[in-house]
Every structure is written in C-alpha cells, then in structure tokens.
Amino acid sequence: NEDRERAWRASRETKLETIPNCEACAKPTPEEVRGWAQSFDKLMKSPAGRNIFREFLRTEYSEENMLFWLACEELKNECNKHSIDEKARMIYEDYISILSPKEVSLDSRVREVINRKMQEPSSHTFDDAQLQIYTLMHRDSYPRFLNSAIYRSLLQSVSRSSSES
C-alpha cells in the first residue's frame, strides 16, 4: 500500500502534469458542435471538442483516457531521440504501469507489446495502446457524452447564440 501511495504521489508530480487543463482553442461554431454528434473523429480532431469531451470524461472518472491519448499524440510529433525516450518513460509510468493511479485499461497482448518496445522506445511505442483507448472512448464514453447534460447544454447555448446574431 505504501508503494502504491508513493507511486501515486510521484506520478502526480511528473512532467506530463504540465499538459494544460484544456487546450487553447477558439469557441466552436454551432455547426462544429452539431458535427461532433455525427462523428467521433470530428470530435477528436477539434481542440474545442476534445476539451468538452475531456470535461465529460472527468465526470466519469476516466479523464486519464484522454490524457493518455493526448500524450501519445505529443510523442508522435517528437523527433529528438532523448526526448522520445524521456516522454515514453513518463507515459509508461503515468498510464501503463500497474502502480499508476491513472493506469488506462489495456489488454495483456498490448501490454506485452509495449513492454517489449520500451527496451528501445520510439515515437510509435504506444500506437496499439492509443488505438485501443481511442476505440474504448468511441464505443463506451462517446454515446454517453452525446446524451450528457454537458453536451446538450453546449449545443443549446451555441444554437441560442447563433440565432441571436
């Protein structure tokens, strides 16, 4: 228990915690907000969409899925070998390690692949895991998000503001 507590405290202080609470983005248009209901890909390609979906995931205690996905996206854009190694280790400690309080739910096959790839991390070390988490969010959380008060009230507010202009 003490080890888990220590790991939890350490992970709270990692550099990945510097991912801002929300991505900087413009206010979404009514068309954009409506588009999120048509496609999970549209939602995830939009910084505003990711922010509101992340807010929803926080209410479901599964925000770590979005944080992991964002960290993987950031890793994919890294070119420096030293930075790749460092970021991959932080992602592993924060989201893959069974000691992490923010551990994401992955099957054993994907975990084994990651453990092998961690010997020589690359910007694509977590691709299989990222796809699994993306699929989980799409199938599991996304339908509930579309029916949530968070999404419905945003839809209502952007529709109201567009009808007033």
PDB file of C-alpha atoms in Angstrom, residues 34-162:
ATOM      1  CA  ARG A  34     -23.510  19.579 -34.171  1.00  0.00           C
ATOM      2  CA  GLY A  35     -20.823  17.804 -36.218  1.00  0.00           C
ATOM      3  CA  TRP A  36     -19.456  16.170 -33.077  1.00  0.00           C
ATOM      4  CA  ALA A  37     -22.682  14.183 -32.818  1.00  0.00           C
ATOM      5  CA  GLN A  38     -22.173  12.850 -36.351  1.00  0.00           C
ATOM      6  CA  SER A  39     -18.632  11.583 -35.874  1.00  0.00           C
ATOM      7  CA  PHE A  40     -16.284  10.734 -33.023  1.00  0.00           C
ATOM      8  CA  ASP A  41     -13.381  11.537 -35.375  1.00  0.00           C
ATOM      9  CA  LYS A  42     -14.727  15.084 -35.835  1.00  0.00           C
ATOM     10  CA  LEU A  43     -14.948  15.471 -32.065  1.00  0.00           C
ATOM     11  CA  MET A  44     -11.388  14.228 -31.534  1.00  0.00           C
ATOM     12  CA  LYS A  45      -9.943  16.370 -34.356  1.00  0.00           C
ATOM     13  CA  SER A  46     -11.344  19.522 -32.764  1.00  0.00           C
ATOM     14  CA  PRO A  47      -9.422  21.093 -29.834  1.00  0.00           C
ATOM     15  CA  ALA A  48     -12.719  22.505 -28.507  1.00  0.00           C
ATOM     16  CA  GLY A  49     -14.336  19.092 -28.928  1.00  0.00           C
ATOM     17  CA  ARG A  50     -11.527  17.366 -27.049  1.00  0.00           C
ATOM     18  CA  ASN A  51     -11.836  19.937 -24.236  1.00  0.00           C
ATOM     19  CA  ILE A  52     -15.572  19.424 -23.737  1.00  0.00           C
ATOM     20  CA  PHE A  53     -15.242  15.633 -24.096  1.00  0.00           C
ATOM     21  CA  ARG A  54     -12.407  15.678 -21.566  1.00  0.00           C
ATOM     22  CA  GLU A  55     -14.630  17.653 -19.185  1.00  0.00           C
ATOM     23  CA  PHE A  56     -17.257  14.928 -19.597  1.00  0.00           C
ATOM     24  CA  LEU A  57     -14.676  12.147 -19.060  1.00  0.00           C
ATOM     25  CA  ARG A  58     -13.644  13.846 -15.814  1.00  0.00           C
ATOM     26  CA  THR A  59     -17.230  13.460 -14.546  1.00  0.00           C
ATOM     27  CA  GLU A  60     -16.993   9.736 -15.352  1.00  0.00           C
ATOM     28  CA  TYR A  61     -13.600   9.368 -13.678  1.00  0.00           C
ATOM     29  CA  SER A  62     -11.980   8.341 -16.952  1.00  0.00           C
ATOM     30  CA  GLU A  63     -10.130  11.517 -17.921  1.00  0.00           C
ATOM     31  CA  GLU A  64      -6.886   9.505 -17.985  1.00  0.00           C
ATOM     32  CA  ASN A  65      -8.014   8.037 -21.329  1.00  0.00           C
ATOM     33  CA  MET A  66      -7.938  11.475 -22.965  1.00  0.00           C
ATOM     34  CA  LEU A  67      -4.724  12.447 -21.157  1.00  0.00           C
ATOM     35  CA  PHE A  68      -3.056   9.258 -22.405  1.00  0.00           C
ATOM     36  CA  TRP A  69      -4.307   9.827 -25.953  1.00  0.00           C
ATOM     37  CA  LEU A  70      -3.031  13.433 -25.919  1.00  0.00           C
ATOM     38  CA  ALA A  71       0.351  12.362 -24.515  1.00  0.00           C
ATOM     39  CA  CYS A  72       0.675   9.786 -27.340  1.00  0.00           C
ATOM     40  CA  GLU A  73      -0.161  12.462 -29.922  1.00  0.00           C
ATOM     41  CA  GLU A  74       2.537  14.677 -28.444  1.00  0.00           C
ATOM     42  CA  LEU A  75       5.039  11.799 -28.513  1.00  0.00           C
ATOM     43  CA  LYS A  76       4.309  11.144 -32.209  1.00  0.00           C
ATOM     44  CA  ASN A  77       5.366  14.724 -33.003  1.00  0.00           C
ATOM     45  CA  GLU A  78       8.700  14.340 -31.203  1.00  0.00           C
ATOM     46  CA  CYS A  79      11.864  13.914 -33.285  1.00  0.00           C
ATOM     47  CA  ASN A  80      14.630  14.159 -30.693  1.00  0.00           C
ATOM     48  CA  LYS A  81      15.698  10.654 -29.551  1.00  0.00           C
ATOM     49  CA  HIS A  82      16.416  11.770 -25.970  1.00  0.00           C
ATOM     50  CA  SER A  83      13.008  13.499 -25.711  1.00  0.00           C
ATOM     51  CA  ILE A  84      11.290  10.432 -27.162  1.00  0.00           C
ATOM     52  CA  ASP A  85      12.928   8.202 -24.534  1.00  0.00           C
ATOM     53  CA  GLU A  86      12.001  10.603 -21.727  1.00  0.00           C
ATOM     54  CA  LYS A  87       8.389  11.126 -22.856  1.00  0.00           C
ATOM     55  CA  ALA A  88       7.876   7.401 -23.489  1.00  0.00           C
ATOM     56  CA  ARG A  89       9.070   6.589 -19.957  1.00  0.00           C
ATOM     57  CA  MET A  90       6.781   9.253 -18.475  1.00  0.00           C
ATOM     58  CA  ILE A  91       3.805   7.950 -20.468  1.00  0.00           C
ATOM     59  CA  TYR A  92       4.629   4.421 -19.326  1.00  0.00           C
ATOM     60  CA  GLU A  93       4.882   5.441 -15.664  1.00  0.00           C
ATOM     61  CA  ASP A  94       1.769   7.622 -15.780  1.00  0.00           C
ATOM     62  CA  TYR A  95      -0.612   5.462 -17.810  1.00  0.00           C
ATOM     63  CA  ILE A  96       0.708   1.922 -18.377  1.00  0.00           C
ATOM     64  CA  SER A  97       2.358   0.962 -15.081  1.00  0.00           C
ATOM     65  CA  ILE A  98       0.103  -1.044 -12.772  1.00  0.00           C
ATOM     66  CA  LEU A  99       1.370   1.207  -9.961  1.00  0.00           C
ATOM     67  CA  SER A 100      -0.118   4.285 -11.584  1.00  0.00           C
ATOM     68  CA  PRO A 101      -3.395   5.725 -10.268  1.00  0.00           C
ATOM     69  CA  LYS A 102      -4.021   6.920 -13.848  1.00  0.00           C
ATOM     70  CA  GLU A 103      -3.499   3.489 -15.413  1.00  0.00           C
ATOM     71  CA  VAL A 104      -5.514   3.036 -18.609  1.00  0.00           C
ATOM     72  CA  SER A 105      -7.345  -0.195 -19.344  1.00  0.00           C
ATOM     73  CA  LEU A 106      -5.388  -2.274 -21.872  1.00  0.00           C
ATOM     74  CA  ASP A 107      -5.451  -5.941 -22.765  1.00  0.00           C
ATOM     75  CA  SER A 108      -2.495  -8.178 -21.930  1.00  0.00           C
ATOM     76  CA  ARG A 109      -1.367  -8.522 -25.566  1.00  0.00           C
ATOM     77  CA  VAL A 110      -0.979  -4.739 -25.945  1.00  0.00           C
ATOM     78  CA  ARG A 111       0.805  -4.534 -22.577  1.00  0.00           C
ATOM     79  CA  GLU A 112       3.303  -7.193 -23.691  1.00  0.00           C
ATOM     80  CA  VAL A 113       3.970  -5.336 -26.949  1.00  0.00           C
ATOM     81  CA  ILE A 114       4.590  -2.098 -25.033  1.00  0.00           C
ATOM     82  CA  ASN A 115       6.904  -3.819 -22.560  1.00  0.00           C
ATOM     83  CA  ARG A 116       8.988  -5.146 -25.471  1.00  0.00           C
ATOM     84  CA  LYS A 117       9.013  -1.790 -27.265  1.00  0.00           C
ATOM     85  CA  MET A 118      10.063   0.065 -24.092  1.00  0.00           C
ATOM     86  CA  GLN A 119      13.532  -1.526 -24.419  1.00  0.00           C
ATOM     87  CA  GLU A 120      14.057   0.840 -27.373  1.00  0.00           C
ATOM     88  CA  PRO A 121      11.203   3.408 -27.290  1.00  0.00           C
ATOM     89  CA  SER A 122      10.146   5.229 -30.439  1.00  0.00           C
ATOM     90  CA  SER A 123       7.514   7.848 -31.197  1.00  0.00           C
ATOM     91  CA  HIS A 124       5.195   4.925 -32.092  1.00  0.00           C
ATOM     92  CA  THR A 125       5.741   2.762 -28.978  1.00  0.00           C
ATOM     93  CA  PHE A 126       2.161   3.288 -27.802  1.00  0.00           C
ATOM     94  CA  ASP A 127       0.302   3.175 -31.141  1.00  0.00           C
ATOM     95  CA  ASP A 128      -1.557  -0.091 -30.371  1.00  0.00           C
ATOM     96  CA  ALA A 129      -2.474   1.123 -26.887  1.00  0.00           C
ATOM     97  CA  GLN A 130      -3.553   4.509 -28.197  1.00  0.00           C
ATOM     98  CA  LEU A 131      -5.828   2.861 -30.763  1.00  0.00           C
ATOM     99  CA  GLN A 132      -7.305   0.607 -28.059  1.00  0.00           C
ATOM    100  CA  ILE A 133      -8.055   3.616 -25.813  1.00  0.00           C
ATOM    101  CA  TYR A 134      -9.448   5.614 -28.765  1.00  0.00           C
ATOM    102  CA  THR A 135     -11.746   2.692 -29.575  1.00  0.00           C
ATOM    103  CA  LEU A 136     -12.771   2.377 -25.920  1.00  0.00           C
ATOM    104  CA  MET A 137     -13.659   6.085 -25.731  1.00  0.00           C
ATOM    105  CA  HIS A 138     -15.529   5.840 -29.055  1.00  0.00           C
ATOM    106  CA  ARG A 139     -17.598   2.790 -28.129  1.00  0.00           C
ATOM    107  CA  ASP A 140     -18.049   3.381 -24.423  1.00  0.00           C
ATOM    108  CA  SER A 141     -17.860   7.067 -23.448  1.00  0.00           C
ATOM    109  CA  TYR A 142     -18.852   8.838 -26.683  1.00  0.00           C
ATOM    110  CA  PRO A 143     -22.505   7.621 -26.772  1.00  0.00           C
ATOM    111  CA  ARG A 144     -22.958   8.723 -23.150  1.00  0.00           C
ATOM    112  CA  PHE A 145     -21.275  12.048 -23.931  1.00  0.00           C
ATOM    113  CA  LEU A 146     -23.805  12.775 -26.697  1.00  0.00           C
ATOM    114  CA  ASN A 147     -26.627  12.218 -24.182  1.00  0.00           C
ATOM    115  CA  SER A 148     -24.913  14.136 -21.382  1.00  0.00           C
ATOM    116  CA  ALA A 149     -26.058  17.421 -19.882  1.00  0.00           C
ATOM    117  CA  ILE A 150     -22.605  18.853 -20.730  1.00  0.00           C
ATOM    118  CA  TYR A 151     -23.038  18.289 -24.472  1.00  0.00           C
ATOM    119  CA  ARG A 152     -26.752  19.129 -24.584  1.00  0.00           C
ATOM    120  CA  SER A 153     -26.263  22.436 -22.757  1.00  0.00           C
ATOM    121  CA  LEU A 154     -23.325  23.393 -25.021  1.00  0.00           C
ATOM    122  CA  LEU A 155     -25.440  22.575 -28.074  1.00  0.00           C
ATOM    123  CA  GLN A 156     -28.272  24.673 -26.666  1.00  0.00           C
ATOM    124  CA  SER A 157     -26.005  27.627 -25.846  1.00  0.00           C
ATOM    125  CA  VAL A 158     -24.279  27.734 -29.258  1.00  0.00           C
ATOM    126  CA  SER A 159     -27.631  27.350 -31.034  1.00  0.00           C
ATOM    127  CA  ARG A 160     -29.104  30.155 -28.942  1.00  0.00           C
ATOM    128  CA  SER A 161     -26.145  32.477 -29.569  1.00  0.00           C
ATOM    129  CA  SER A 162     -26.211  31.793 -33.320  1.00  0.00           C
TER     130      SER A 162
END
